Coordinates of C-alpha atoms and ligand atoms in Angstrom, one line a residue:
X1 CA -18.5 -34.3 -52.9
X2 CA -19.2 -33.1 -56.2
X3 CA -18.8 -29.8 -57.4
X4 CA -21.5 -28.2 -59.3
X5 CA -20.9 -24.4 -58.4
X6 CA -17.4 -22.8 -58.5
X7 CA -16.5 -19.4 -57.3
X8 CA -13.6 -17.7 -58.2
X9 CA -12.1 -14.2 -56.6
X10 CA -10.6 -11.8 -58.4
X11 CA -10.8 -11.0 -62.5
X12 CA -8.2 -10.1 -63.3
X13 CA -5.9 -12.0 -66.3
X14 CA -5.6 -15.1 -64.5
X15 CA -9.2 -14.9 -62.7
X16 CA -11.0 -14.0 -66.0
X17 CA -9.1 -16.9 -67.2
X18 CA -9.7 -19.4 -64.8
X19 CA -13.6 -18.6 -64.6
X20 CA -14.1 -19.4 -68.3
X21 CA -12.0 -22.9 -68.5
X22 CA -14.3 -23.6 -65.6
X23 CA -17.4 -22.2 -67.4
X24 CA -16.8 -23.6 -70.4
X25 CA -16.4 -27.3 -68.4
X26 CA -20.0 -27.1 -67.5
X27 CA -19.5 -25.3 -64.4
X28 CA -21.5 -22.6 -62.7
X29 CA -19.4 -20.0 -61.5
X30 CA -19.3 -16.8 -59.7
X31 CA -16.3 -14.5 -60.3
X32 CA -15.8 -11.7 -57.5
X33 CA -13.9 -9.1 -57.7
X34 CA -13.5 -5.8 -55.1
X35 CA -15.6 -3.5 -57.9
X36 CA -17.7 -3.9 -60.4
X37 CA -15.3 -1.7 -62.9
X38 CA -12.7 -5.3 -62.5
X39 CA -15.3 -7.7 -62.6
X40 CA -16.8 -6.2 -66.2
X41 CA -13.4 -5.9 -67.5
X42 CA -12.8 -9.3 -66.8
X43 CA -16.0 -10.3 -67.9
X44 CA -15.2 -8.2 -71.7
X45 CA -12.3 -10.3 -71.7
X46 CA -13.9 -13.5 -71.5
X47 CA -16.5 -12.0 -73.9
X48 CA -13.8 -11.4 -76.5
X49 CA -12.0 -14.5 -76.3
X50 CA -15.2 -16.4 -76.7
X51 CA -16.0 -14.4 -79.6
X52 CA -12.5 -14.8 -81.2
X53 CA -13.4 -18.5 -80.8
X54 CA -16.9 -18.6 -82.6
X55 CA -15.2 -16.5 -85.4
X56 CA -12.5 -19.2 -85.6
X57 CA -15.2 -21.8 -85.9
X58 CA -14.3 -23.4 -82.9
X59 CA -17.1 -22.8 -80.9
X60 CA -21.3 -21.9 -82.4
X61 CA -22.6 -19.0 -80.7
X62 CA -25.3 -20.6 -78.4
X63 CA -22.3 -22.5 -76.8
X64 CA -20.9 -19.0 -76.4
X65 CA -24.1 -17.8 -74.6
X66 CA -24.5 -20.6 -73.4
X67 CA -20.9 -20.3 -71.2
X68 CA -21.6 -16.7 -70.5
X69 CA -24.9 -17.7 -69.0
X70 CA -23.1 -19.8 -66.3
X71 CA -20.8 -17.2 -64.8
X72 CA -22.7 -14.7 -62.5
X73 CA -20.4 -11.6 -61.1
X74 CA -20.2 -10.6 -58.3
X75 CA -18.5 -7.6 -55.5
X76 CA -19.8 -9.3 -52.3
X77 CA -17.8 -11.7 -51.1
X78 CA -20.5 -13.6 -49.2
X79 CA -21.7 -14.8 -52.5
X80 CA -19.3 -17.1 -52.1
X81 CA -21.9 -18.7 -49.7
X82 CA -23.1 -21.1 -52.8
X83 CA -20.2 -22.3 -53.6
X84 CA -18.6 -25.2 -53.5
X85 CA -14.9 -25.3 -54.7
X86 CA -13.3 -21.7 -54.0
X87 CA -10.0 -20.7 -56.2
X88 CA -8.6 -17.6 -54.8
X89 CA -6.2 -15.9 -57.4
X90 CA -6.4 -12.4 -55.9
X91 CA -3.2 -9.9 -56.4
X92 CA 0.1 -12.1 -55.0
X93 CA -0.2 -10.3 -51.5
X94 CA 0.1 -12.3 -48.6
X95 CA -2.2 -10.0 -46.3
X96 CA -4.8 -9.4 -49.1
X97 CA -5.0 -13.6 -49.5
X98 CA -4.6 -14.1 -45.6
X99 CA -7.6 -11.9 -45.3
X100 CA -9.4 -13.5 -48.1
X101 CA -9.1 -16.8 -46.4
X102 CA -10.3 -15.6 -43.3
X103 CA -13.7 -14.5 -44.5
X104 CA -14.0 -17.7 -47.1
X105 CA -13.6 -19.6 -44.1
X106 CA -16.4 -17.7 -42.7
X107 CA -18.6 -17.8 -45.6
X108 CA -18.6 -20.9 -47.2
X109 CA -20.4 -23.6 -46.8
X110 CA -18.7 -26.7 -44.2
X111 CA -17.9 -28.8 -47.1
X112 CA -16.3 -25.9 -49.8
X113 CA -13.0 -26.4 -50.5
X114 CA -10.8 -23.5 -50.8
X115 CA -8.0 -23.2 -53.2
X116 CA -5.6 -21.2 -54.3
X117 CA -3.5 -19.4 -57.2
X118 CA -0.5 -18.3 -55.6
X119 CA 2.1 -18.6 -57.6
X120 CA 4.9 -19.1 -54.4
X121 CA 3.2 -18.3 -50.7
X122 CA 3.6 -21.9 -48.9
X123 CA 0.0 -23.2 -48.9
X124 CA 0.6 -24.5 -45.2
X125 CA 0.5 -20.6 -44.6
X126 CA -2.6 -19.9 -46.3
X127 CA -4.4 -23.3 -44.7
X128 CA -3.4 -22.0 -40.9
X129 CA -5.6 -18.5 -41.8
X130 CA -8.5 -21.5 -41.6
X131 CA -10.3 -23.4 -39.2
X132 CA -10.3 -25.8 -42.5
X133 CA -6.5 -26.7 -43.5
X134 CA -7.8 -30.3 -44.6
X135 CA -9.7 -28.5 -47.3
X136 CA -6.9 -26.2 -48.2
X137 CA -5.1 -26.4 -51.3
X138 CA -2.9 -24.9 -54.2
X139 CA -4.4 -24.9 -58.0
X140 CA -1.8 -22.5 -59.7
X141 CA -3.0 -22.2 -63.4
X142 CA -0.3 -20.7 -66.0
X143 CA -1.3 -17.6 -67.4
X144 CA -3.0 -17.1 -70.2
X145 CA -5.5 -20.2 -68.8
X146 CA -7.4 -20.9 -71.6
X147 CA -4.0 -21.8 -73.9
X148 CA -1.7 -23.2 -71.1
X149 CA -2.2 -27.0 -70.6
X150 CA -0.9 -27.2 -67.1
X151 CA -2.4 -27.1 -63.5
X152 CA 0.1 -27.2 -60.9
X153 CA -1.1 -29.0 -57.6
X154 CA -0.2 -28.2 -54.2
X155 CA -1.1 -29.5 -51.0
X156 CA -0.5 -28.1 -47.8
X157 CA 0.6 -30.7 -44.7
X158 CA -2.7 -30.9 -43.2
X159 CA -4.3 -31.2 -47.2
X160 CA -7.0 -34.3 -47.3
X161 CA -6.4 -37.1 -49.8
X162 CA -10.0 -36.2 -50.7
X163 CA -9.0 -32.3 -51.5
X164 CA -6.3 -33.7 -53.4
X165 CA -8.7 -35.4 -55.6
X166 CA -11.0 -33.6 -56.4
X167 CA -8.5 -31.0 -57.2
X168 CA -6.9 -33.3 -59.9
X169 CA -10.2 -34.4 -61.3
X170 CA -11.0 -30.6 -61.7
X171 CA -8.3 -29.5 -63.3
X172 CA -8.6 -32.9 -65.7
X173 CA -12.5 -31.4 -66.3
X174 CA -10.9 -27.8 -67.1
X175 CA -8.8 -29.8 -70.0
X176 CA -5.2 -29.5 -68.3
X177 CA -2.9 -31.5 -67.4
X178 CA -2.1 -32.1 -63.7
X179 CA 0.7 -31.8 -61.8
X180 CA 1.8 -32.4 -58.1
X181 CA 4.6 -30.2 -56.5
X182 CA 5.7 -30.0 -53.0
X183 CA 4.9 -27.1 -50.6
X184 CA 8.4 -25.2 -50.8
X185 CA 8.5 -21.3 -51.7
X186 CA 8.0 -21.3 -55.9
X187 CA 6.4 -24.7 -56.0
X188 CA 8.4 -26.2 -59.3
X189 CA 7.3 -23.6 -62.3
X190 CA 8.5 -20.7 -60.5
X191 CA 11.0 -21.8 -58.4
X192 CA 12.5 -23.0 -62.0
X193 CA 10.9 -20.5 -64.2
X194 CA 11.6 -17.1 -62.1
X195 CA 15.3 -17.2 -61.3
X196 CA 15.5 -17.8 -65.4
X197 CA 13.7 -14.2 -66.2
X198 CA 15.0 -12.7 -63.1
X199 CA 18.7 -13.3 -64.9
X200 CA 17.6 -12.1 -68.1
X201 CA 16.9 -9.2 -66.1
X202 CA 20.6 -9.1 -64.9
X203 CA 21.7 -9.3 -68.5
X204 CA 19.8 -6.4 -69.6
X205 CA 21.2 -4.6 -66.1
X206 CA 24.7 -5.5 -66.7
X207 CA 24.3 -4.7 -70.9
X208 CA 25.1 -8.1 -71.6
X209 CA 22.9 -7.9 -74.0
X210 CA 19.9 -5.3 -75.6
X211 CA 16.3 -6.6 -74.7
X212 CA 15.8 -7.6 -78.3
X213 CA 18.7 -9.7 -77.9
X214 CA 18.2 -11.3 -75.0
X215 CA 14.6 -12.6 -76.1
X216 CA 15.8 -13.4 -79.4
X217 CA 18.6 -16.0 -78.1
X218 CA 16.0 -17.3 -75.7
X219 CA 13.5 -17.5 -78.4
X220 CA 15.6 -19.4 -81.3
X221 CA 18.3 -20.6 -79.2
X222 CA 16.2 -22.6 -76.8
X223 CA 12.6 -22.8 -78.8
X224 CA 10.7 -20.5 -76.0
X225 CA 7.3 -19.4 -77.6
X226 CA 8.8 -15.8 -76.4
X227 CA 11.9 -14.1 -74.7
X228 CA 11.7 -14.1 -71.0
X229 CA 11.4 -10.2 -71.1
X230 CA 8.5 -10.2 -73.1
X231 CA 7.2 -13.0 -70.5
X232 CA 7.7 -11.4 -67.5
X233 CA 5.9 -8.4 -69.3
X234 CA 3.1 -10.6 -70.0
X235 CA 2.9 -12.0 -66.7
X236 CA 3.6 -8.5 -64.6
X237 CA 6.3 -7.3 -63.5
X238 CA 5.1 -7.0 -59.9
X239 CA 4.3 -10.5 -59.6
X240 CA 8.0 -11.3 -61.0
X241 CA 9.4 -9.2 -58.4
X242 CA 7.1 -10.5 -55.6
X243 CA 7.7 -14.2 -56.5
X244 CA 11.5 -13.1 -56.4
X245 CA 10.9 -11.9 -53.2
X246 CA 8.9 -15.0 -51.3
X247 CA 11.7 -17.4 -53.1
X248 CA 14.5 -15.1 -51.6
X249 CA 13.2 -14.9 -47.9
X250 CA 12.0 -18.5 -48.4
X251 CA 15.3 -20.1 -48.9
X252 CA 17.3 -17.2 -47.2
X253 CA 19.7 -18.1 -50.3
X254 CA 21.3 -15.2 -52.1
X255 CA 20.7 -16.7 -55.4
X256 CA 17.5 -15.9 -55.4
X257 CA 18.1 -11.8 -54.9
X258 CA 15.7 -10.0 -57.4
X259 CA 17.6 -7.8 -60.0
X260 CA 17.9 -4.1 -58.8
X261 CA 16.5 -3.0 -62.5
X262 CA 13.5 -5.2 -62.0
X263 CA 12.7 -3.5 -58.5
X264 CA 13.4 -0.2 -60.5
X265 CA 10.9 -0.4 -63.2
X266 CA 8.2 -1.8 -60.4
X267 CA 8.5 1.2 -58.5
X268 CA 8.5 3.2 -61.6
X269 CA 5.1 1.2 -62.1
X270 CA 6.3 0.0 -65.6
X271 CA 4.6 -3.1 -64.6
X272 CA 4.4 -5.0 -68.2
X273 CA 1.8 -5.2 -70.8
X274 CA -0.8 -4.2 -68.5
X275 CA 0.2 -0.8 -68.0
X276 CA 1.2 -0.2 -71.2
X277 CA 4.9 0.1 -70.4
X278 CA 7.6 -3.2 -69.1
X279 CA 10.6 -4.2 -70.8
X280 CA 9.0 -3.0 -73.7
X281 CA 6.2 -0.4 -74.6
X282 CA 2.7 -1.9 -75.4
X283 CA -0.1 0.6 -77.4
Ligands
CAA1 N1 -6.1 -15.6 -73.8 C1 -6.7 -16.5 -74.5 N2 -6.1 -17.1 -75.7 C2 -5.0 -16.5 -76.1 C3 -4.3 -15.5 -75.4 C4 -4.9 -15.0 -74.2 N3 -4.3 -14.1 -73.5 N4 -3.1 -15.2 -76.0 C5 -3.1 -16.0 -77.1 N5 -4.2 -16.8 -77.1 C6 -4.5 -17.9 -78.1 C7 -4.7 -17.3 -79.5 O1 -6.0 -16.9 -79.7 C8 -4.3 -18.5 -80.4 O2 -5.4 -19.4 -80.4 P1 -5.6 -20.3 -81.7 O3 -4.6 -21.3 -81.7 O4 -7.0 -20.9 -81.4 O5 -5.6 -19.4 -82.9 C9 -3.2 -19.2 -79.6 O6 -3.4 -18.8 -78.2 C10 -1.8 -18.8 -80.1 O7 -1.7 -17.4 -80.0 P2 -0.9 -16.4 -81.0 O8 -0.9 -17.1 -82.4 O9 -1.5 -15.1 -81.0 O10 0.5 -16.3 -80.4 P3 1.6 -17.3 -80.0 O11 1.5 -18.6 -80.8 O12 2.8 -16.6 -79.9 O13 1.1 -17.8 -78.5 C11 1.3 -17.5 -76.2 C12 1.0 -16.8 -77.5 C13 0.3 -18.7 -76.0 C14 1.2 -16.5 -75.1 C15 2.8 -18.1 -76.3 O14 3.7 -17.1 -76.7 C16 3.3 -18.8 -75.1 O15 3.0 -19.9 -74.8 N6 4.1 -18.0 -74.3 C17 4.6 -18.5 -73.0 C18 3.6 -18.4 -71.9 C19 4.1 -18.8 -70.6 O16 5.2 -19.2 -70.4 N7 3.2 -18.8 -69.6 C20 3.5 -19.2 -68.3 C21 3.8 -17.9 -67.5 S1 4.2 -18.3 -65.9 C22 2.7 -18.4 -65.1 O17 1.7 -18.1 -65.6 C23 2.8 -18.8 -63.7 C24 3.1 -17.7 -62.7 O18 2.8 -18.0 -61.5 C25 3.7 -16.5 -63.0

């Protein structure tokens, strides 16, 4: 099967994101979003990253147009009905993507395969919302796409060899690099990753340390590109919390509690960089 049109749902950072690596690939996509408001935004972004690129010199201005002119938007979902390779990286919900699945599975054609960005909901559990599990699969992309190298890969029990594939081969045509983890709650990068920030979140609860500090031992002590406040700011802290959560009840293991302060500033919807206010305060 070969995949000339590729749909992705939802724009937001790691949609946008995932629609222009696949753009840029040769692609034709169609990024959907719930309203058009989220699907311009995401659009701008792409715009502006493009741009930043041609200004760098690292890309001429009819490649630019050229990538824009590949990705259609779109708020109906049964667009989806000319694609054929799905990602789904929605908001990390499990009845917003159970319900997603449900209607892809409707929509698309017999031979899409439908993938998906969670960052930590067992793939098996997304498959069994199908009548398609073979076709099923996890393409978790790092966030922000465009820079990050890696593509984690994730198939369910009942996932083909041939989803498996072409999966790989995709993410090889996006420019990342592969790799296979297991189905078990947090895949590798967050089962590893997440119980790291979530603890740096302990240390700024139990004043072990100011936020500054924390990041700055993290930063120049261990080489990170940035403190793991900053990065849980970056990535949201709403999808911290969540992936705390899905690792918590997946392994029923107390290790994996999520850090009262981190539940805190969710609720106080100090959800990171993108609403202006995380573990630190963003203009
Ligand atoms: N979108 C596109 N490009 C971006 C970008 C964005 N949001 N942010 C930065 N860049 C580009 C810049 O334009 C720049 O490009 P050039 O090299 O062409 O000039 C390059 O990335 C480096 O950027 P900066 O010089 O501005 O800053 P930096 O060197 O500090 O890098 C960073 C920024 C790439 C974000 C880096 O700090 C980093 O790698 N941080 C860690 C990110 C990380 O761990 N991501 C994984 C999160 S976990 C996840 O995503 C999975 C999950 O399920 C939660």
């Amino acid at each position: 099967m070969e995949v000339k049109t590729f749909g992705v749902i939802g724009a937001g950072q790691m949609g946008n994101g995932i629609a222009q690596v696949a753009a840029m690939s040769g692609l034709q996509v169609i990024m959907n979003d719930i309203k058009d408001e989220f699907v311009q935004r995401g659009l701008n972004n792409i715009k502006k990253i493009l741009a930043r690129n041609v200004d760098k010199g690292k890309m001429s201005q009819e490649e630019m147009d050229a990538v824009l002119g590949r990705i259609k938007t779109s708020v109906d979902l049964k667009d989806m009905a000319a694609a054929d390779y799905v990602v789904e990286a929605a908001t990390e919900n499990e009845p917003i993507k159970f319900q997603i699945f449900r209607d892809l599975d409707a929509i698309c054609p017999e031979h899409a395969i439908l993938a998906t960005n969670t960052s930590s909901i067992p793939i098996g559990r997304i498959a069994s919302q199908t009548k398609r599990p073979e076709k099923v699969i996890g393409m978790h992309f790092m966030n922000p796409v465009p820079v990050m190298k890696l593509v984690e890969v994730i198939r369910g029990l009942a996932t083909s060899d041939e989803t498996f594939k072409i999966t790989w081969g995709l993410a090889e045509k996006f420019g990342k690099t592969p790799a296979e983890a297991q189905d078990y709650p947090g895949f590798i990068a967050n089962r590893i990753l997440m119980p790291m920030i979530n603890e740096a979140v302990y240390c700024l609860y139990h004043g072990v340390g100011t936020r500054e500090d924390i990041d700055t031992v993290m930063k120049l002590g261990m080489n990170h590109p940035m403190g793991p406040l900053a990065l849980a700011d970056l990535i949201g802290l709403d999808t911290c919390l969540a992936i705390m959560e899905t690792l918590y009840q997946g392994f029923c293991d107390s290790k994996y509690r999520p850090c009262p302060l981190l539940r805190k500033y969710v609720e106080a919807g100090w959800l990171g960089r993108k609403t202006g206010r995380g573990f630190y305060e963003y203009s």
